[in-house]
Coordinates of C-alpha atoms and ligand atoms in Angstrom, one line a residue:
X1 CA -15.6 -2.6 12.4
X2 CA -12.5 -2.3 10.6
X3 CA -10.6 -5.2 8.9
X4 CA -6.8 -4.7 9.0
X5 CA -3.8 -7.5 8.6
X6 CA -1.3 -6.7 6.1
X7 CA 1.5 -3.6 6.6
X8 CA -0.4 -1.0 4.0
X9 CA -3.7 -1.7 5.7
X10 CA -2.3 -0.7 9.2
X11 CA -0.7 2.2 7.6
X12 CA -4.1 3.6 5.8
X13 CA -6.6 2.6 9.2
X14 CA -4.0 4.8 11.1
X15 CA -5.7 7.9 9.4
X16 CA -9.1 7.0 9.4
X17 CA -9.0 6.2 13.2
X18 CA -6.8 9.5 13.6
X19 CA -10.2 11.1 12.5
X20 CA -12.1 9.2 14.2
X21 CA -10.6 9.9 17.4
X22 CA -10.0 13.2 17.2
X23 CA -13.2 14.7 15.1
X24 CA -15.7 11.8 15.1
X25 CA -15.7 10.2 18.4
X26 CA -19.4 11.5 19.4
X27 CA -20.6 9.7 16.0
X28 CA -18.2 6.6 14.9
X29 CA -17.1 4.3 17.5
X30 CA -14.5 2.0 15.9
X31 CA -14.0 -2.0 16.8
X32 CA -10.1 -2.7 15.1
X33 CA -9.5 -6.8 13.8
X34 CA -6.4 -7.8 12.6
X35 CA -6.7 -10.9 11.1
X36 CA -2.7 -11.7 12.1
X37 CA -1.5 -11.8 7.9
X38 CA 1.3 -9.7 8.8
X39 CA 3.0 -10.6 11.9
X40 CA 6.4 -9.9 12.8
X41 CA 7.3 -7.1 14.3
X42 CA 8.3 -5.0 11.9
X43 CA 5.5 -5.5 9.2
X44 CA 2.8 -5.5 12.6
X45 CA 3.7 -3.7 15.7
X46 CA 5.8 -1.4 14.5
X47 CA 2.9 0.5 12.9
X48 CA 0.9 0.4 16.3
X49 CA 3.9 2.4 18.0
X50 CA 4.9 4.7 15.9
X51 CA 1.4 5.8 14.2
X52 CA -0.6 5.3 17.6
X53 CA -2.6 3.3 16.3
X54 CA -5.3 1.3 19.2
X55 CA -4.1 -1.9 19.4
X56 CA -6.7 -4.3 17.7
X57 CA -10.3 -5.3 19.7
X58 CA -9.5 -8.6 18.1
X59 CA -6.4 -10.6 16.8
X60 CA -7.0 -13.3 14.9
X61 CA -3.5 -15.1 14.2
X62 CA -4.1 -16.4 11.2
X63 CA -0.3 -15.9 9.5
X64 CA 1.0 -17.0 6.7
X65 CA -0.6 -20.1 4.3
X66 CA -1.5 -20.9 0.5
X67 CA -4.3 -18.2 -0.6
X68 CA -6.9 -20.3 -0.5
X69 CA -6.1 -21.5 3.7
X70 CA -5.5 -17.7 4.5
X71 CA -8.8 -16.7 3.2
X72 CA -10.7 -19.4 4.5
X73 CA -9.6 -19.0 7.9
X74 CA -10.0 -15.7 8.0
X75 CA -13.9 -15.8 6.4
X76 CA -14.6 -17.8 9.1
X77 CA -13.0 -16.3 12.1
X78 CA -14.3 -12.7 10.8
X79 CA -17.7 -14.3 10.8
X80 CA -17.1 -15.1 14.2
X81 CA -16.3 -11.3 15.3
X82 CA -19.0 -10.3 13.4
X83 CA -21.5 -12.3 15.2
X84 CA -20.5 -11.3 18.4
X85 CA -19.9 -7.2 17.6
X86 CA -22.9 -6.5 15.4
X87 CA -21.1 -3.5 14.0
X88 CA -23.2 -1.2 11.5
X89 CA -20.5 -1.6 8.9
X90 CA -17.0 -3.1 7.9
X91 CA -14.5 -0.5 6.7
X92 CA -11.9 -2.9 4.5
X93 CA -9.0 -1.1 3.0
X94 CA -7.4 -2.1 -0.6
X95 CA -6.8 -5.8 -1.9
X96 CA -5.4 -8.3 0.8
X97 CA -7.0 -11.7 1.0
X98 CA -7.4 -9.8 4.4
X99 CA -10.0 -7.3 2.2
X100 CA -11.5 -10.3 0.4
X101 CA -12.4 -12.4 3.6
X102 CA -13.7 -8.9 4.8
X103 CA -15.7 -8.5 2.2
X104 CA -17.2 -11.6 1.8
X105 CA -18.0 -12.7 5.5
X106 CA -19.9 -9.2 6.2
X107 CA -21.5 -9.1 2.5
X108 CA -23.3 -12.4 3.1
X109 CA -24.0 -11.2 6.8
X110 CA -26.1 -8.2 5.2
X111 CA -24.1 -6.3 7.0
X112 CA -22.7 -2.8 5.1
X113 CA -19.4 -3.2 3.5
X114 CA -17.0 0.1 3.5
X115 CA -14.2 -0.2 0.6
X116 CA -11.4 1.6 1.2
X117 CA -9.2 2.5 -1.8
X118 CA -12.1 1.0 -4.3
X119 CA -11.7 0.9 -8.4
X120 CA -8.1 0.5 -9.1
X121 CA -7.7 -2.1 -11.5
X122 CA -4.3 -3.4 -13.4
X123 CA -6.2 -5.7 -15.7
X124 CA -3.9 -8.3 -14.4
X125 CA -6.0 -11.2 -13.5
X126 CA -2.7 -13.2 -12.5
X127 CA -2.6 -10.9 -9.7
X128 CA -4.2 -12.4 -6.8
X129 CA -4.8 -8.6 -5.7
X130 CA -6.4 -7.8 -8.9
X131 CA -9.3 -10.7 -8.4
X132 CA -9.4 -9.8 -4.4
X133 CA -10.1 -5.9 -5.5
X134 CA -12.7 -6.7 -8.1
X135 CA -14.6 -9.2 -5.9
X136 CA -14.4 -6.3 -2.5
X137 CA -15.8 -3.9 -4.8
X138 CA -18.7 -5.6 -5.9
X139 CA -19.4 -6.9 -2.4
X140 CA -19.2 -3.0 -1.0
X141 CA -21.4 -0.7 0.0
X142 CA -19.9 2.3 -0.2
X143 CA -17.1 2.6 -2.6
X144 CA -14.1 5.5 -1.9
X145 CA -11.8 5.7 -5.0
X146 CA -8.7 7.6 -4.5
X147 CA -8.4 8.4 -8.0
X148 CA -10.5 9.5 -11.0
X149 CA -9.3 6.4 -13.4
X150 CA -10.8 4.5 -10.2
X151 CA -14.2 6.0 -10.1
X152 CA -14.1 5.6 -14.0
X153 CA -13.5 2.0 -13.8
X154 CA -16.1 1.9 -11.2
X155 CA -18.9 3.4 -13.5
X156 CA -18.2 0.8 -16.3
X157 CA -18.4 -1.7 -14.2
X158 CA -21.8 -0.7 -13.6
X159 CA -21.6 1.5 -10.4
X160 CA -23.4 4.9 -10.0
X161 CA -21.9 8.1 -8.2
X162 CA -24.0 9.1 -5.9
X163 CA -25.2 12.2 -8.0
X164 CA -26.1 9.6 -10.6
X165 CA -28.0 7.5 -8.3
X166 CA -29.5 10.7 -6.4
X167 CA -30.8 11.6 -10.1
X168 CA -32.8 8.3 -10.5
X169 CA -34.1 8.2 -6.8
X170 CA -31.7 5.8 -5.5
X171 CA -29.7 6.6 -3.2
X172 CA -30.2 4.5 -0.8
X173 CA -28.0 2.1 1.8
X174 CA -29.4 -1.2 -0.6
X175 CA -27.5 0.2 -3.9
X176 CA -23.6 0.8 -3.9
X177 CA -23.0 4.0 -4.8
X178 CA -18.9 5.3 -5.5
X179 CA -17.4 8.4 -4.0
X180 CA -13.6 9.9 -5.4
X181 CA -12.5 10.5 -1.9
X182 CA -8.9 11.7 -2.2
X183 CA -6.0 9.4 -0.4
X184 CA -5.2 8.2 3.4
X185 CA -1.5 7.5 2.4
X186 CA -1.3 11.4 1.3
X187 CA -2.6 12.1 4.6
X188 CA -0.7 10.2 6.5
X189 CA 2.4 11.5 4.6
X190 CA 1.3 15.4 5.1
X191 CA 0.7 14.3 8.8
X192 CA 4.2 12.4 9.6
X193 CA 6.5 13.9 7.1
X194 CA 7.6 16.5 10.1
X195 CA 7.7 13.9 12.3
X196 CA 10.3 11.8 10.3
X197 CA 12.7 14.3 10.8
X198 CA 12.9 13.2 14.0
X199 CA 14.5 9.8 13.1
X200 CA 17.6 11.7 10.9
X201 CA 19.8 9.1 13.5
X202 CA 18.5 6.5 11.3
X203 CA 21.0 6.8 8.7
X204 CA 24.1 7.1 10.9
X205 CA 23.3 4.1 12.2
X206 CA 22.7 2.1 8.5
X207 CA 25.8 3.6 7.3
X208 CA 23.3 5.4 5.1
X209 CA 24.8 8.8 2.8
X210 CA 21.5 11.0 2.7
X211 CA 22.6 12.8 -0.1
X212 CA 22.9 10.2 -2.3
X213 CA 20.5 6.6 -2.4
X214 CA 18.4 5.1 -4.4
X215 CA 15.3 3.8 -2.4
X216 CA 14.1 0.2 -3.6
X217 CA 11.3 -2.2 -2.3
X218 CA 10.9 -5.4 -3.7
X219 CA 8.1 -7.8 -2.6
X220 CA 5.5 -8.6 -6.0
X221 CA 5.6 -12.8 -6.0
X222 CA 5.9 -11.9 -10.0
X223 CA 9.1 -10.5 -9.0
X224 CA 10.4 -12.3 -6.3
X225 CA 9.3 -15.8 -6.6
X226 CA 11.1 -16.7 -9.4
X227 CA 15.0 -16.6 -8.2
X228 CA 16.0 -15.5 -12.1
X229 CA 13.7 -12.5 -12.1
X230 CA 14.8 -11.5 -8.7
X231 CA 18.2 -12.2 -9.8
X232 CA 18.1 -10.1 -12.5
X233 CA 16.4 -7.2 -11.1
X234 CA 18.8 -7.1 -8.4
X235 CA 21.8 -6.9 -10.6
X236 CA 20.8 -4.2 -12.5
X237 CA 20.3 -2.0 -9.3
X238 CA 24.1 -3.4 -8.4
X239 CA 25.3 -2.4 -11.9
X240 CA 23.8 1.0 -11.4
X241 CA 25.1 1.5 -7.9
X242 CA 28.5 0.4 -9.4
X243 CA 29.0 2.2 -11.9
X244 CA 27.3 5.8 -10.5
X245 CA 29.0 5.0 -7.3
X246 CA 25.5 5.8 -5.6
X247 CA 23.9 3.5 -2.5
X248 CA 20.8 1.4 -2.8
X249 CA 18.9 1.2 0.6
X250 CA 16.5 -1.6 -0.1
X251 CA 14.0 -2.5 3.2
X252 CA 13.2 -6.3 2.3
X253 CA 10.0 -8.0 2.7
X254 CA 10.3 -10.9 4.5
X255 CA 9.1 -12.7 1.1
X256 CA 11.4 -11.3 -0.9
X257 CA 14.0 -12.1 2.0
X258 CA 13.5 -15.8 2.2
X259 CA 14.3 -16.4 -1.6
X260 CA 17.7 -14.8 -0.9
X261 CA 18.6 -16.7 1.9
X262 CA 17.3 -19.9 0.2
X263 CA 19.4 -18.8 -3.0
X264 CA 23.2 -19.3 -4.0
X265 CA 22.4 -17.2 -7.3
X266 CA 25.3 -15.5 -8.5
X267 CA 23.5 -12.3 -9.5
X268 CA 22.5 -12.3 -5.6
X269 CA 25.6 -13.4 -4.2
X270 CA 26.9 -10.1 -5.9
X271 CA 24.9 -7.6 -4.1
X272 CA 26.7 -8.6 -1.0
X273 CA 30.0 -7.8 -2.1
X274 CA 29.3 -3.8 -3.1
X275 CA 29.5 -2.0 0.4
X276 CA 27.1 0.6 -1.5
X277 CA 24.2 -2.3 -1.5
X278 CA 22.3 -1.7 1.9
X279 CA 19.7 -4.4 2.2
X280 CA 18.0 -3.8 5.6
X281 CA 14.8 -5.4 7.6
X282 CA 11.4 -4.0 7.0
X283 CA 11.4 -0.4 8.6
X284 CA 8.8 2.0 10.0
X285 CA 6.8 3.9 8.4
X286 CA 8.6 7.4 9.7
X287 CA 11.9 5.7 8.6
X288 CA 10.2 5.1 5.3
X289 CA 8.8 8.5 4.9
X290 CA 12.2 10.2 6.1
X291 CA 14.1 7.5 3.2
X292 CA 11.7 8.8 0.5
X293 CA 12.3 12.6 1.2
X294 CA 15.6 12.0 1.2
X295 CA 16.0 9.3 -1.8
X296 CA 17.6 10.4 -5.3
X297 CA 14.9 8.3 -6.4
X298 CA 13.0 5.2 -5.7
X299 CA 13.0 2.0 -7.5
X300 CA 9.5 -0.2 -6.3
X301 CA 7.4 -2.8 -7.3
X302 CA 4.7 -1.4 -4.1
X303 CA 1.9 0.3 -4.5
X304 CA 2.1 2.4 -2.0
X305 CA 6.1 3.4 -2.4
X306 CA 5.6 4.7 -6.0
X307 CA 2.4 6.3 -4.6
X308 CA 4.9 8.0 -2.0
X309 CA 7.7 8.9 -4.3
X310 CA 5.2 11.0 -6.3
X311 CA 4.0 12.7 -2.9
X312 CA 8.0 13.5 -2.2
X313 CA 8.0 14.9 -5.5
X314 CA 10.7 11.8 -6.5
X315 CA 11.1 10.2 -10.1
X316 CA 9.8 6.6 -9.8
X317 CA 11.0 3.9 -11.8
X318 CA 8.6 1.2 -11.3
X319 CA 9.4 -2.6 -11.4
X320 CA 6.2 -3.7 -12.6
X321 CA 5.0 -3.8 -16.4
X322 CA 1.4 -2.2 -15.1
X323 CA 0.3 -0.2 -12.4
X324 CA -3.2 0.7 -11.2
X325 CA -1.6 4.4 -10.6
X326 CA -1.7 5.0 -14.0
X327 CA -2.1 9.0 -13.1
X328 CA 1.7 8.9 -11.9
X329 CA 2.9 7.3 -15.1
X330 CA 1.1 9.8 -17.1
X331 CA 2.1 12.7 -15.8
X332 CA 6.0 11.7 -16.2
X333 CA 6.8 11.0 -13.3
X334 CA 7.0 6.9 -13.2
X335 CA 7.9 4.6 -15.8
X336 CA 7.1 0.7 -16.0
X337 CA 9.9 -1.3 -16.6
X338 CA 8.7 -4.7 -15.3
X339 CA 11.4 -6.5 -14.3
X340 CA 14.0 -6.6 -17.6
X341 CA 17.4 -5.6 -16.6
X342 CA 17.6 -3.4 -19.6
X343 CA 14.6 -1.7 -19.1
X344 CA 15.3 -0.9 -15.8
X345 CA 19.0 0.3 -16.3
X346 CA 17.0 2.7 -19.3
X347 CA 14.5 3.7 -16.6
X348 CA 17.2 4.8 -14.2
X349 CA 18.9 6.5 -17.0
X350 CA 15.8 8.5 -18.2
X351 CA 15.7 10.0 -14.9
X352 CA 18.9 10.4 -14.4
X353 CA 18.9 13.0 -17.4
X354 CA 15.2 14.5 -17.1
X355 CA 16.0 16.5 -13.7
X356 CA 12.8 19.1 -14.1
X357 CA 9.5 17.2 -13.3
X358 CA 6.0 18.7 -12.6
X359 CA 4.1 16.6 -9.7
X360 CA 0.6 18.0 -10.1
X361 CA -1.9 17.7 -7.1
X362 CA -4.2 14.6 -8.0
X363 CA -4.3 12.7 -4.4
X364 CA -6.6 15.1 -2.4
X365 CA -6.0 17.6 0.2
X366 CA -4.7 16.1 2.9
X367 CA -8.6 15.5 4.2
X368 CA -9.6 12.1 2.6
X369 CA -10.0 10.3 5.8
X370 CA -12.5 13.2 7.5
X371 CA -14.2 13.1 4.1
X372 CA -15.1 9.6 4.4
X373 CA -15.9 9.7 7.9
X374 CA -18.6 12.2 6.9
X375 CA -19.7 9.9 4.1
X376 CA -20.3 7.6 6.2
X377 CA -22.1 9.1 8.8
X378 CA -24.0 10.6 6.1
X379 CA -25.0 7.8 4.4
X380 CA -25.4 4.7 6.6
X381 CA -27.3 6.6 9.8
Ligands
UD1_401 C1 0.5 -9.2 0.9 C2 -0.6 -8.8 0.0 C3 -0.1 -7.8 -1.0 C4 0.5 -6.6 -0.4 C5 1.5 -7.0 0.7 C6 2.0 -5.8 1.4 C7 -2.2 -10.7 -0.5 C8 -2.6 -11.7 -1.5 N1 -1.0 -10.0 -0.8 O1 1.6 -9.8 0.2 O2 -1.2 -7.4 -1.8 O3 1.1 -5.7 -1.3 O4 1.0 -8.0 1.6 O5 3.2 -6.0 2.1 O6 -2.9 -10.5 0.4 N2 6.0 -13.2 6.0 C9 6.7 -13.1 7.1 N3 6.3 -12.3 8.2 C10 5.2 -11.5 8.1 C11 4.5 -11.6 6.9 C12 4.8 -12.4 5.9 O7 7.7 -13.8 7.2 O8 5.0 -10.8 9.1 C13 6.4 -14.0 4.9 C14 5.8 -15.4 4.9 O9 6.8 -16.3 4.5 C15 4.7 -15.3 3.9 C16 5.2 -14.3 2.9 O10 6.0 -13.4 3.7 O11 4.4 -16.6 3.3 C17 4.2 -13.6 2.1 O12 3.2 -13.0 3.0 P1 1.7 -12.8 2.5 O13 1.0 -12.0 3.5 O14 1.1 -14.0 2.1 O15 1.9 -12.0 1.2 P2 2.7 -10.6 0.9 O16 3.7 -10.9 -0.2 O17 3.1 -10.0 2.2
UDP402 N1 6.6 0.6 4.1 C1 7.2 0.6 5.4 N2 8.3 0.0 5.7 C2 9.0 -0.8 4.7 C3 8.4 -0.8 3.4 C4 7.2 -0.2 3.2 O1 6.6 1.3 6.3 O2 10.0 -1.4 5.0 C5 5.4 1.3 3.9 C6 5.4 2.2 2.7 O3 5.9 3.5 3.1 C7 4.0 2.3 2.3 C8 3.5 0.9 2.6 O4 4.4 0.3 3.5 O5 3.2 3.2 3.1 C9 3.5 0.1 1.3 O6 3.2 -1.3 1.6 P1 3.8 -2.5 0.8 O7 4.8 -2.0 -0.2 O8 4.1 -3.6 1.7 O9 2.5 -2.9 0.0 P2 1.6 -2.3 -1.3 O10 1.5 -0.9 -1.1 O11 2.4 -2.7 -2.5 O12 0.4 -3.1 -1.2

């Protein structure tokens, strides 16, 4: 049984049930639940149609609330599905209160949990991701870590790799063990970016010039909670545009969206007077993938967008002051700004003049999601 509800989470199922369709079906069978945290079309449905995802065995509704409401409903309504599918395991992807609820209601239900993008750690406790990806992990099962600096954060937290706990004789389903498993965003990137192509109408019809945007998301609540630090991130992307004369095509987040319409901030009022500021609804994933090839570079406070850019081979300037991708910063090809106008006019600028980059190979092949299918059948049978 697999536990989806916010956008990222559709978009990384989508390759694990690719592979599950299409290589595993005579061994996995898969039972989809959305527990409803994203809901509007274009955070939701939009994923379903383009990626062909199944639409969900279950939809729970639950929608928006304070933390603790969303996660309680869902503990309790996942309890519920679990009750009456008796799966073998719960596959739960990254670090939504969607994951945590996961985690939680099929951890005290004995029944094997599956974490999905395992490890990564800011060492930001004021993230509410950051205590919902530390409490997942050591709820799991089986622990898939995209990244090395994951399965090293794993081990000294006290995990074993499976050669580890092969060595000591135990390796078995009652002791987590950690796997580095490559990433289901690189595979779904290798696996649409053709397919993107296909939507090239899309910036005809935004009024978009291909050859020359910057890409920006903006949805962190550090970020765009507070109207001043929204305010002054979204001047210094205006400034920049200004004065380059170069477009920013920012898809907004529907939180991110309901501070500006609530707001009568100067520093927001501007953005809608420069033609070259493009602030659109949430968009597909194709879209998203066919923006990011395109994109001059890409400005994000998401973990998956910066994850992207680097796949695109595009210079990421990213609007947080830590990232749990430390790989991408380390190898040049992202900088943290956080959210200081300064720092992120500097950011842009350091790009700007530093044109040859080197994106080394450090997400997988392409093959993450048949790897853990294997694991899985490997190691739960
Ligand atoms: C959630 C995740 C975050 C992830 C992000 C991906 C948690 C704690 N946070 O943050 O880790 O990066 O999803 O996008 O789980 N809203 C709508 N329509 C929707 C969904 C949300 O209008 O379809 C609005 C609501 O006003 C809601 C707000 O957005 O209160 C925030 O949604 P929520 O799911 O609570 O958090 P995200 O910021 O989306
Ligand atoms: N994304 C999308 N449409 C958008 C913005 C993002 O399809 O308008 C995709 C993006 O390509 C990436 C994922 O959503 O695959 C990232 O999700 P998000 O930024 O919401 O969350 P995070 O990764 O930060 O948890």
């Amino acid at each position: 049984m697999t536990i989806i509800g916010a956008r990222p989470q559709i978009i990384k199922a989508a390759a694990l049930n690719r592979a599950i369709r299409t290589k595993f079906s005579d061994k996995l069978m898969e039972v989809i639940v959305h527990t409803g945290q994203h809901y509007d079309h274009n955070m939701s449905d939009v994923f379903f149609e383009e990626m062909e995802i199944p639409q969900p065995n279950h939809q729970l509704g639950i929608g928006s609330e304070t933390h603790g409401k969303q996660t309680g409903k869902m503990l309790k309504e996942i309890e519920r599905v679990l009750e009456l599918e008796k799966p073998d395991a719960l596959v739960i992807y990254g670090d939504t209160n969607s994951t945590l609820a996961g985690a939680l209601a099929a951890a005290k239900m004995h029944v094997p949990v599956i974490h999905i993008e395992a490890g990564l750690r800011s060492f930001n406790k004021r993230m509410p991701e950051e205590v919902n990806r530390i409490t997942a992990d050591h709820a799991s099962t089986l622990l898939f870590s995209p990244t090395k600096s994951g399965l090293r954060n794993l081990e000294k937290e006290g995990f074993l790799s499976l050669s580890e706990a092969q060595k000591i004789g135990n390796a078995d389903i009652d002791n987590p063990y950690v796997f580095h498993c490559g990433d289901l965003m690189y595979d779904n990137t290798l696996f649409f970016s053709n397919k993107a192509d296909e939507y090239e109408s899309f910036f005809s019809k935004h009024g978009i010039d291909k050859k020359n945007f910057i890409l920006s998301t903006i949805h962190r609540p550090q970020n765009s909670d507070d109207i001043q630090v929204l305010s002054g991130i979204l001047s210094a992307l205006n400034e920049i545009s200004l004065e380059d004369s170069i477009e920013i095509v920012l898809p907004l987040h529907p939180r991110t969206a309901n501070m500006i319409a609530l707001s009568n901030d100067d520093g927001i009022q501007k953005i809608s007077r420069n033609p070259l500021f493009k602030v659109i609804e949430p968009i597909g994933f194709l879209e998203m993938i066919l923006l990011e090839k395109h994109a001059k570079l890409v400005m994000t406070d998401s973990g998956g967008v910066q994850k992207e850019a680097f796949f695109m081979q595009k210079s990421c300037v990213i609007l947080r002051p830590e990232t749990e991708w430390i790989e991408i910063v380390e190898s040049g090809c992202a900088v943290l700004v956080g959210a200081n106008p300064t720092n992120i006019r500097e950011g842009y600028e350091f790009f700007k003049q530093n044109k040859s980059l080197d994106f080394p190979a450090m997400f997988g092949d392409g093959t993450a999601a048949e790897f853990i299918c294997e694991s899985i059948i490997e190691h739960l049978n």
